[in-house]
Coordinates of C-alpha atoms and ligand atoms in Angstrom, one line a residue:
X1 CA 118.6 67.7 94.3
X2 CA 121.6 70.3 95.1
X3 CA 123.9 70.7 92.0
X4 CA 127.3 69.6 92.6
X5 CA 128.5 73.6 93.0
X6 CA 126.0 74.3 95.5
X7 CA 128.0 71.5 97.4
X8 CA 131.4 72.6 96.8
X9 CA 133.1 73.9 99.8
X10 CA 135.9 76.2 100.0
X11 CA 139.3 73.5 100.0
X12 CA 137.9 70.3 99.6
X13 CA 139.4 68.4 97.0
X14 CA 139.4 64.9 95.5
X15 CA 143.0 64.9 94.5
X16 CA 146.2 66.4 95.6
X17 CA 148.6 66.7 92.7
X18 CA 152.4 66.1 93.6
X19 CA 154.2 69.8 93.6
X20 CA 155.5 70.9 90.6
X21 CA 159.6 69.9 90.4
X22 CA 160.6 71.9 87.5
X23 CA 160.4 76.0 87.5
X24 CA 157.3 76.9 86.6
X25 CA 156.8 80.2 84.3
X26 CA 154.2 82.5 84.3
X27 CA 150.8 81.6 82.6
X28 CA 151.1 85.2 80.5
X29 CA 155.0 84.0 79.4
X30 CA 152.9 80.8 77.8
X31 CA 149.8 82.2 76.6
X32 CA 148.6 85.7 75.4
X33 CA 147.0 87.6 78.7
X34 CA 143.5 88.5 76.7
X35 CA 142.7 84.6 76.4
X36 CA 143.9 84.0 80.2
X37 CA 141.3 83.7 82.6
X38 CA 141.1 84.2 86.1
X39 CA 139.6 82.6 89.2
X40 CA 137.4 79.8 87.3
X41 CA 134.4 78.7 89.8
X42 CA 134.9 75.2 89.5
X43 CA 132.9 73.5 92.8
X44 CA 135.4 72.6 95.3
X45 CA 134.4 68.5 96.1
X46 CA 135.5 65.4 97.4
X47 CA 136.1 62.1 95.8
X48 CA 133.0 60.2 97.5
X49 CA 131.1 64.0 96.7
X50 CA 131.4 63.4 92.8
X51 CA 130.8 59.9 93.4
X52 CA 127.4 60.0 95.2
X53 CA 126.5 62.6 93.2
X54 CA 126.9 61.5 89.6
X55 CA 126.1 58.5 90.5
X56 CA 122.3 59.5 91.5
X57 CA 122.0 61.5 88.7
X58 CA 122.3 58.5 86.7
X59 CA 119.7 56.5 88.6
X60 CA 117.2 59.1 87.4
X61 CA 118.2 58.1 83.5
X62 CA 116.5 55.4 81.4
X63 CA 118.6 53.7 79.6
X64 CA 118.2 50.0 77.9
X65 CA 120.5 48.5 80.5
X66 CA 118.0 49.5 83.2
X67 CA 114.2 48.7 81.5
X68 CA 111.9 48.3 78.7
X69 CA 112.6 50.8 76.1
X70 CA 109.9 49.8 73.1
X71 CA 110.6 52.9 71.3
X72 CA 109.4 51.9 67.4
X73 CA 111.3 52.6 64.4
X74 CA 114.6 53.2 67.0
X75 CA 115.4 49.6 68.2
X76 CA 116.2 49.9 70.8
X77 CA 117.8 46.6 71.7
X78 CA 120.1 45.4 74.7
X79 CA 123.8 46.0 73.3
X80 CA 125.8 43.0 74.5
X81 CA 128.7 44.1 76.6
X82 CA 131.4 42.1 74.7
X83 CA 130.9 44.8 71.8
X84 CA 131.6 47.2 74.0
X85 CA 134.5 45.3 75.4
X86 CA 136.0 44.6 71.7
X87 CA 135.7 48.3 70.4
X88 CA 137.6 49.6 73.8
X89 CA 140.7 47.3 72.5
X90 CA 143.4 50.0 72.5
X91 CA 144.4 49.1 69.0
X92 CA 140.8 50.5 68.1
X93 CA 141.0 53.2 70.7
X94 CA 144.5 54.6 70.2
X95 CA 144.9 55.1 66.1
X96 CA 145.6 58.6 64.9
X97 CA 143.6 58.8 61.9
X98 CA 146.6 59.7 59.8
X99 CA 148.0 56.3 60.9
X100 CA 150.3 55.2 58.3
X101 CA 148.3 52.4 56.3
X102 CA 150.9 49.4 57.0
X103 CA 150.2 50.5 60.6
X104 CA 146.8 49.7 60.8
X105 CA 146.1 46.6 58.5
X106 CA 144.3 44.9 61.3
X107 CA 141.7 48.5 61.4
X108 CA 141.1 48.3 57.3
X109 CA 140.4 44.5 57.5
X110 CA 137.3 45.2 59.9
X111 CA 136.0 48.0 58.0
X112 CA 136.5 45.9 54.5
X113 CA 135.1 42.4 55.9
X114 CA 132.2 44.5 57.5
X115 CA 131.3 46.1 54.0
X116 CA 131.3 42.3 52.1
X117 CA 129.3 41.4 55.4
X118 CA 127.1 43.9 54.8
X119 CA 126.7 43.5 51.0
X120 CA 125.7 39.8 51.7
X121 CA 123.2 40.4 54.3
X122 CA 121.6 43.0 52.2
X123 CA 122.3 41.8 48.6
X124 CA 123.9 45.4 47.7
X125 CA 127.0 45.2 45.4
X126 CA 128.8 47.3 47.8
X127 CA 128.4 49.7 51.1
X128 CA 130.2 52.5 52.4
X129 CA 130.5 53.0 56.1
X130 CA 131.6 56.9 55.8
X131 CA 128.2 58.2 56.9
X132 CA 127.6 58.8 60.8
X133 CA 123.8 58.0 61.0
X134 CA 121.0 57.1 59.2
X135 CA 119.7 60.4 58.2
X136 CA 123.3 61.1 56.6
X137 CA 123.5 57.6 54.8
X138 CA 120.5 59.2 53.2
X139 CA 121.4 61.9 52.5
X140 CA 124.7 60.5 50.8
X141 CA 122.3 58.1 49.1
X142 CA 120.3 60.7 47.3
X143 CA 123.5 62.6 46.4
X144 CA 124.2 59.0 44.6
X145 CA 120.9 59.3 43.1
X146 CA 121.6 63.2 41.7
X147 CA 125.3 62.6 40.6
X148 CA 123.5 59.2 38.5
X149 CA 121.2 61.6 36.6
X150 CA 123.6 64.1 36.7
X151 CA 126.2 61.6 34.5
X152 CA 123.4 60.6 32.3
X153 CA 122.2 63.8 31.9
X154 CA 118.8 63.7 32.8
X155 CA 116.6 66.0 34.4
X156 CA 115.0 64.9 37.0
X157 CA 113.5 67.2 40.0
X158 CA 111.2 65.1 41.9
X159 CA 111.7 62.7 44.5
X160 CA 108.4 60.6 45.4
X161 CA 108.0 59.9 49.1
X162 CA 105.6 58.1 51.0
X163 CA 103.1 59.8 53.5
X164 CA 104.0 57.1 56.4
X165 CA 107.7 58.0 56.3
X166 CA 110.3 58.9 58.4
X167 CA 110.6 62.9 58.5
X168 CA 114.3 62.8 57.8
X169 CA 113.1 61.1 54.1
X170 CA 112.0 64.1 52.4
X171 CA 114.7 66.3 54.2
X172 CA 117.1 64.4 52.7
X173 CA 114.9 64.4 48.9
X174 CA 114.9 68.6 49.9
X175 CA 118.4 68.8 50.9
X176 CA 119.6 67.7 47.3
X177 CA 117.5 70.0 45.7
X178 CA 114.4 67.5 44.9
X179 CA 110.7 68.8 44.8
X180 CA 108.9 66.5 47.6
X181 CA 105.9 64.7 46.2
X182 CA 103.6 62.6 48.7
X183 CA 102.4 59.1 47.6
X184 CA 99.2 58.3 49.9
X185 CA 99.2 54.9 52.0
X186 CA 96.3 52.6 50.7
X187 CA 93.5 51.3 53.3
X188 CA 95.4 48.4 53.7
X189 CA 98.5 50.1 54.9
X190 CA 100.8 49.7 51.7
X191 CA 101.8 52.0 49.0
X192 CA 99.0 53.0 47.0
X193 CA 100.2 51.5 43.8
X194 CA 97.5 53.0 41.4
X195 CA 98.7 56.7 43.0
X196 CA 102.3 55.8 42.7
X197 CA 101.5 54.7 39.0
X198 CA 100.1 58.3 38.3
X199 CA 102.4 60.1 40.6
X200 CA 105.9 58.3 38.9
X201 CA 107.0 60.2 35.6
X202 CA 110.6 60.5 34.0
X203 CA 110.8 63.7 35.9
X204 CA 110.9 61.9 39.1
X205 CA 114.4 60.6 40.0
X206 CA 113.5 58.0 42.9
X207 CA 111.1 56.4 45.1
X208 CA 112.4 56.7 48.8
X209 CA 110.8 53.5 50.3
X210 CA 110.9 52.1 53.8
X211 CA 109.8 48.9 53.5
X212 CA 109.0 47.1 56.3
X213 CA 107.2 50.6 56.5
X214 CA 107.0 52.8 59.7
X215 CA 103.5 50.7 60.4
X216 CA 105.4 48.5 60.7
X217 CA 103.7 46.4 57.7
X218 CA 105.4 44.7 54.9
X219 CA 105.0 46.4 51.7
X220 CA 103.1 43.3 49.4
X221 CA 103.6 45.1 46.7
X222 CA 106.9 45.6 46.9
X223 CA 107.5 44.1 43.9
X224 CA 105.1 46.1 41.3
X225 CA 106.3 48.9 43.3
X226 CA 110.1 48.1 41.7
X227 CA 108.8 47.6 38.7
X228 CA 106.6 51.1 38.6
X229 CA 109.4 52.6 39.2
X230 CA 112.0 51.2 37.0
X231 CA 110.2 51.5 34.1
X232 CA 110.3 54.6 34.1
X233 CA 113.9 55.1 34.7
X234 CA 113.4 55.9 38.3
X235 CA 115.6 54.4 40.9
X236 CA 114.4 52.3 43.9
X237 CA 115.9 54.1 47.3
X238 CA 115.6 51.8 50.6
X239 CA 115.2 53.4 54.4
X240 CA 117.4 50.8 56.0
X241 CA 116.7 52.1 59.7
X242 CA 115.1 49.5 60.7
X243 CA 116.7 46.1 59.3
X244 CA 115.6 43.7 62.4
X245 CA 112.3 42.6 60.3
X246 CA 114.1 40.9 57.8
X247 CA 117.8 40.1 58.5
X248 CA 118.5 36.6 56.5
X249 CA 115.1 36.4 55.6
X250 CA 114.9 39.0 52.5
X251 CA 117.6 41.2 50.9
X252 CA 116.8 44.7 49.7
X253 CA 118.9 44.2 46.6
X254 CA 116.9 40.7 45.8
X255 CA 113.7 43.0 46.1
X256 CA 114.6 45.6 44.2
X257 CA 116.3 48.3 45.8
X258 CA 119.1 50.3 44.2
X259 CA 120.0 52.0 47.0
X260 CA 120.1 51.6 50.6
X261 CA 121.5 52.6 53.9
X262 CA 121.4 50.9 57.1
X263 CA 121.5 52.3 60.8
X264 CA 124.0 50.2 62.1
X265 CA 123.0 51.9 65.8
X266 CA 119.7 50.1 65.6
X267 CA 120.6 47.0 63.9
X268 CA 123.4 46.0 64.5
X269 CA 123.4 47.1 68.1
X270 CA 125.0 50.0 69.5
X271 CA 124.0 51.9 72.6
X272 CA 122.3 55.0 70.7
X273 CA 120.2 57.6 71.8
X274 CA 120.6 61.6 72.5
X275 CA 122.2 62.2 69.6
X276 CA 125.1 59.4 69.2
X277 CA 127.3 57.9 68.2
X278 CA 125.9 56.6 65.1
X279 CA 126.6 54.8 61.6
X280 CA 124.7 54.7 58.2
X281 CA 126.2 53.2 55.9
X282 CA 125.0 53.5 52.3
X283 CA 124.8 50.3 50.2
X284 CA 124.3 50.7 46.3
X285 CA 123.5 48.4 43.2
X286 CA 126.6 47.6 41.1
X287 CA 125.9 50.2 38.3
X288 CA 126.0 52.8 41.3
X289 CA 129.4 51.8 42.6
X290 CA 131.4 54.5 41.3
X291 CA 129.6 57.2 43.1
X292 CA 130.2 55.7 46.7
X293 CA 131.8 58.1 48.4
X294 CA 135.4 58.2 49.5
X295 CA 138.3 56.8 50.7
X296 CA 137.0 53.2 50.2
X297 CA 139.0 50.2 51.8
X298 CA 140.3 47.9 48.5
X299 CA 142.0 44.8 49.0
X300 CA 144.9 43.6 47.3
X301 CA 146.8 40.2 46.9
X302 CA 149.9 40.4 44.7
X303 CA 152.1 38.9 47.0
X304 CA 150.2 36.4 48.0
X305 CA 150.0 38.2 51.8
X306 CA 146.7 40.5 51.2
X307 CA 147.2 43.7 52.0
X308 CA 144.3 46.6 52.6
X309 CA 145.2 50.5 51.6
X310 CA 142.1 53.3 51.2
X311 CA 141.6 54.2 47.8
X312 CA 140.7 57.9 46.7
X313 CA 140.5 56.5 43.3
X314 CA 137.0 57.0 41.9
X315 CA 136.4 59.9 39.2
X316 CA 132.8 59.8 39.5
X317 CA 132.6 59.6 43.5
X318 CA 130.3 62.3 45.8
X319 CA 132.9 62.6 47.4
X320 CA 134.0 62.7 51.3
X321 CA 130.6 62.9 53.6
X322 CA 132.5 62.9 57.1
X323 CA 135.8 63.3 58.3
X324 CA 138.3 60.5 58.3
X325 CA 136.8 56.8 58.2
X326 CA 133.4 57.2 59.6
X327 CA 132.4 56.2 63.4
X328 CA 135.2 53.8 63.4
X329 CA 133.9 52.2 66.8
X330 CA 130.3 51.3 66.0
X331 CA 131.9 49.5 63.4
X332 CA 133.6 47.7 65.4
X333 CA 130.7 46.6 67.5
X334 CA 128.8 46.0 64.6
X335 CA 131.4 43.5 63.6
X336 CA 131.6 41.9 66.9
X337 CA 127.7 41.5 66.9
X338 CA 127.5 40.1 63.0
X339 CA 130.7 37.5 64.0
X340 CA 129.3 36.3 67.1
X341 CA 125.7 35.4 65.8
X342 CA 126.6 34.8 62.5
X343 CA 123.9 33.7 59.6
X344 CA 121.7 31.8 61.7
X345 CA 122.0 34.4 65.0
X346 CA 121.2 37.0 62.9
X347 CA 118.2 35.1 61.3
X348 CA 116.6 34.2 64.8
X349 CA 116.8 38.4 65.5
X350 CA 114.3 38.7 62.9
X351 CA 112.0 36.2 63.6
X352 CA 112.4 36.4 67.5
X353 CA 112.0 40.7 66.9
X354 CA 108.6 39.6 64.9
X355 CA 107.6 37.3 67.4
X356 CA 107.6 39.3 70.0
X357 CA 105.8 42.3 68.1
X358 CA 103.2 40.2 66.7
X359 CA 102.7 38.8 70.9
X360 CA 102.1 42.4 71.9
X361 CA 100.0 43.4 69.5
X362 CA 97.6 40.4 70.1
X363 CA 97.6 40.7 73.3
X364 CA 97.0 44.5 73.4
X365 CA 94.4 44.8 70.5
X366 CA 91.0 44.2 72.5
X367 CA 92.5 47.2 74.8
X368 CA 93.3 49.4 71.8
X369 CA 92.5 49.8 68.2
X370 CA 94.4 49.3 65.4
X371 CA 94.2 51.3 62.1
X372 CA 95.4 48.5 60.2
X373 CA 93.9 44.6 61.0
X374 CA 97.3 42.7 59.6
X375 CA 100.4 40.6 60.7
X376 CA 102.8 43.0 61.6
X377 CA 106.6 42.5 61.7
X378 CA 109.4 44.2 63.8
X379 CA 106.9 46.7 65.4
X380 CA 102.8 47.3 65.8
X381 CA 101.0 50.7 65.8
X382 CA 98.0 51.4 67.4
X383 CA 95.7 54.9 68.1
X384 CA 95.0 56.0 71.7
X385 CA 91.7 57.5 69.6
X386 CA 89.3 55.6 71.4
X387 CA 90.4 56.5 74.7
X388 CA 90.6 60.3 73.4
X389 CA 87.5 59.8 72.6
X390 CA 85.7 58.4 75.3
X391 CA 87.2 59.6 78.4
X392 CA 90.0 62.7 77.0
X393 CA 93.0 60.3 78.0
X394 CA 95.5 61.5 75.1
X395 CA 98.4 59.1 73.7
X396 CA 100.6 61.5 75.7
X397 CA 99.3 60.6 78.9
X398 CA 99.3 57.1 78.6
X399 CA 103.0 57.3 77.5
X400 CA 103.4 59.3 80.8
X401 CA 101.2 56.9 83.1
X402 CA 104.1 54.3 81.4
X403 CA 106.7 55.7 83.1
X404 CA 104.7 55.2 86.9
X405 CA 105.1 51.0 86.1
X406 CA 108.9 51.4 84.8
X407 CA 108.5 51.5 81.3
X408 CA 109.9 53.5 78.7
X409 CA 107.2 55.1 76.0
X410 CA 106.8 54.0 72.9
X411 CA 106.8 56.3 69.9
X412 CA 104.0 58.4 69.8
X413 CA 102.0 60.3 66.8
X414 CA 104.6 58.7 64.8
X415 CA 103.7 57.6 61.9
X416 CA 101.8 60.8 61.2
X417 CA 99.0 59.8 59.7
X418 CA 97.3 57.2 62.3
X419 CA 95.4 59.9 64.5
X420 CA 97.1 59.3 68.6
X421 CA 99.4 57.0 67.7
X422 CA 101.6 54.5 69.5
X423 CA 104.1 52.7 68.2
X424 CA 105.6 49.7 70.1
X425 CA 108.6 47.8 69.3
X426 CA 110.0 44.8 71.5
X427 CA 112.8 44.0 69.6
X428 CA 114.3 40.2 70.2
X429 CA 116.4 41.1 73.3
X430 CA 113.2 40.9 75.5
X431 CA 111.9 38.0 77.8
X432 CA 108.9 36.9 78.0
X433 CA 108.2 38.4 81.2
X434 CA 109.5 41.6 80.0
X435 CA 106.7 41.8 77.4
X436 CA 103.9 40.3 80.1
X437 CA 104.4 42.8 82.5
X438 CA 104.6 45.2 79.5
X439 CA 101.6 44.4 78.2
X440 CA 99.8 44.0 81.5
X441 CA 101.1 47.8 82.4
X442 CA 99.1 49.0 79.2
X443 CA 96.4 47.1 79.6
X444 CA 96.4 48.4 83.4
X445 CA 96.1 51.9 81.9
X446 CA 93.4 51.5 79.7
X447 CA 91.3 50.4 82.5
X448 CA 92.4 53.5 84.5
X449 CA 92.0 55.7 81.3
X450 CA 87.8 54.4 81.5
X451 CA 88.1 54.3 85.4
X452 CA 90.1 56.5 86.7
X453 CA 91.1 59.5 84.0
X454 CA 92.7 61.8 86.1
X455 CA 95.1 59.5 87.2
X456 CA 96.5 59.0 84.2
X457 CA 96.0 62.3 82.7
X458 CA 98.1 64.1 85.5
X459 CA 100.9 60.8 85.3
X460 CA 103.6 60.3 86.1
X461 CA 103.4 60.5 89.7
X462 CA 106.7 58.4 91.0
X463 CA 109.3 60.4 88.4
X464 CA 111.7 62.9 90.0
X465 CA 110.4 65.0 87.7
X466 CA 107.2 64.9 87.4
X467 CA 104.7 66.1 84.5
X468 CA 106.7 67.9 81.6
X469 CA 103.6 70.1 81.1
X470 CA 105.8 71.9 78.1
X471 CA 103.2 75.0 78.4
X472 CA 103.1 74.3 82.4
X473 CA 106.6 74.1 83.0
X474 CA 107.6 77.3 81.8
X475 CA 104.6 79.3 83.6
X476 CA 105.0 77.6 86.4
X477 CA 108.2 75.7 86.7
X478 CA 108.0 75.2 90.9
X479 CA 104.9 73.5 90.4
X480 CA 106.7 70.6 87.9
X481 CA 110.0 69.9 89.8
X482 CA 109.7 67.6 93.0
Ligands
PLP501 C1 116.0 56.3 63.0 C2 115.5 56.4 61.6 C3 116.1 57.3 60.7 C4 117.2 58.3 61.0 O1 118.3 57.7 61.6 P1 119.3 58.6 62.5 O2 120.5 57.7 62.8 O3 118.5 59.0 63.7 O4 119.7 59.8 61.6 C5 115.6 57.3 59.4 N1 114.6 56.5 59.0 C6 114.0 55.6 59.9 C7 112.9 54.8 59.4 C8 114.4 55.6 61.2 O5 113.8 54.8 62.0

């Protein structure tokens, strides 16, 4: 395809603008001549030019509005367009963030009604919704942790992490200054609660738990788990990522968990992907309260008329962790989305998002194995080993045969320790037929992966790009680009 500047041609345009009525000055009378440039190449186009050409560019994305996208542990769910509608309001749109506060009651409403929301549908005391993705709720979280020991003055430098975790886990742990230690998954796909009873001293500050865990298995023993920990004087830290498994079924807080954050991009549905926007916000027990970070939205009611105002009050806060209020438009859509399916809509996400893991997975598990024989919940894991094994057809390549019947990949070798893994999740947005004709598609390539190797070992063949060979591509990069 010829980029847009190979297309440009000398004069062509896509807008005239009206000539300039007033006298116009010099560029080096308004700006210094050593930042002036001159004679930008910009490609010289016109109108139906960018259209046609932008336009097929985008045909060659994936994107949940155009197929299946059963990437596990990032729910990727359809984003209904009314959210999107509801956070382009210009009242939303247009606010300067140093708004004065009797200028934007509606604005602090949302964000204060979203955090009770929030604290009921996860039993947390309270939430902030400062932190722009998941990775940074945790983050924020542990800081939490710290400045708690800190306050108490304990020492504590470990941070005890399971082995089927999400990498950004003990990055987080490391960031705060935490020494990493690895808890090992039991054969049944849990916590190993006789290692975590050795492993958790009163040198080790928290347990960082995800729970349904990145098998996508609920953790049994969640419960001994809490109690393991708390003993001990430890604290109980939830990976919230993934909330689609439980919503109004179980709440963190009635589990155990002092602290949590949530991925309101997954969850709570906004379009996400290559790098944002996101939200994280971090929940916390109520003897953690006062380290939430700030400004926090307070409510007050003298006068009868309630009236919202941010509070920097809080002597014992971490502090700021982003600019201004947070991703103020994802939680707007997050809003939108808990209002308009309310208790019971948000209820029939989780069990709908089970269902249709636990379909897949039965239907798929005579073609692969599983390394774990249980009920799963928002998501199901299996190993491409076999077919490693008995005809050299890697996970990759059956991710990249995927993309020849229109599908997007799953996760793959994610979670690290199941051996060529691949890690589907539905989520609730899917039909029926969506999850036939994925399943069929897999179940098409493990018969080509016995039959017909090379087929799927040079896939995919209907791509505009084809095979991302990464040590190919950059030896031969004419041999990769159709
Ligand atoms: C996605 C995810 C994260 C990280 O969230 P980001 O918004 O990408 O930073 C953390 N933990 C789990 C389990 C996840 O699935």
């Amino acid at each position: 395809m010829e980029l847009i500047f190979e297309k440009s041609r000398p004069g062509r345009r896509a807008t005239v603008p009206p000539s300039c009525d007033v006298p116009e000055r010099p560029p080096e009378e308004l700006i210094e001549g050593r930042l002036l440039r001159s004679g930008i190449d910009l490609p010289e186009v016109a109108e139906v030019d960018i259209v046609r050409h932008y336009t097929a560019l985008s045909r060659r994305n994936f994107g949940v509005d155009v197929g299946f996208y059963p990437l596990g542990s990032c729910t990727m769910k359809y984003n209904p367009k009314i959210n999107e509608e509801a956070a382009g309001h210009r009242g939303f749109t247009d606010i300067h963030p140093f708004a004065p506060m009797d200028r934007i009651q509606g604005n602090l409403r949302l964000m204060h009604e979203l955090g009770l929301y929030l604290a009921e549908i996860f039993g947390m005391a309270e939430f902030s919704l400062q932190p722009a993705a998941g990775a940074h709720g945790e983050l924020t979280g542990v800081m939490i942790i710290k400045k708690h020991f800190e306050k108490r003055g304990e020492r504590r430098e470990k941070i005890l992490i399971p082995d089927a975790a999400h990498g950004t886990n003990p990055a987080s742990g490391a960031l705060c200054g935490y020494r990493v230690v690895t808890v090992p998954t039991d054969g049944e796909g849990g916590v190993d609660t006789a290692a975590l009873d050795r492993l958790m001293d009163t040198a080790t500050a928290a347990l960082m738990l995800t729970n349904p865990n990145t098998l996508g298995l609920f953790e049994k023993n969640i419960l001994t788990i809490a109690r393991i920990v708390h003993e001990r004087g430890g604290l109980l830290y939830g990976d919230g990522a993934n909330a689609n498994a439980f919503l109004g079924k179980t709440r963190p807080g009635d589990l155990g968990f002092d602290v949590i954050q949530l991925n309101l991009h997954k969850t709570f549905s906004t379009p996400h992907g290559c790098g944002g926007p996101g939200s994280g916000p971090v929940g916390v027990g109520p003897e953690l309260r006062g380290y939430l970070p700030v400004p926090r939205v307070v409510k007050e009611d003298t006068s009868g008329r309630p009236r919202y105002r941010l509070s920097f009050e809080a002597p014992d806060t971490v502090g700021a962790v982003r600019s201004f209020w947070g991703n103020f438009l994802v939680l707007v859509k997050a809003y939108a989305y808990i209002r308009a399916l309310g208790a019971e809509g948000l209820t029939r996400v989780a069990e709908d998002a089970v269902l249709s893991a636990n379909y897949v997975m039965e239907r798929l598990k005579d073609y692969y194995d599983r390394p774990y024989q249980r009920r799963c919940m928002h998501e199901c894991v299996f190993t491409g080993a076999r077919q490693a094994r008995e005809s050299g057809v890697h996970t990759a390549d059956i991710a990249k045969r995927l993309l020849d019947y229109q599908f997007h990949p799953p996760t793959i070798y994610f979670p690290l320790i199941v051996p060529e893994a691949i890690m589907i999740e539905p989520t609730e947005t899917e039909s029926l037929e969506t999850l036939d004709a994925f399943c069929e598609a897999m179940i098409a390539i493990a018969r080509e992966a016995r039959e017909d190797p090379s087929l799927v070992k040079e896939a995919p063949h209907t791509t505009p790009v084809g095979r991302l060979d990464e040590v190919r591509a950059a030896r031969e990069p004419d041999v990769c680009w159709r």
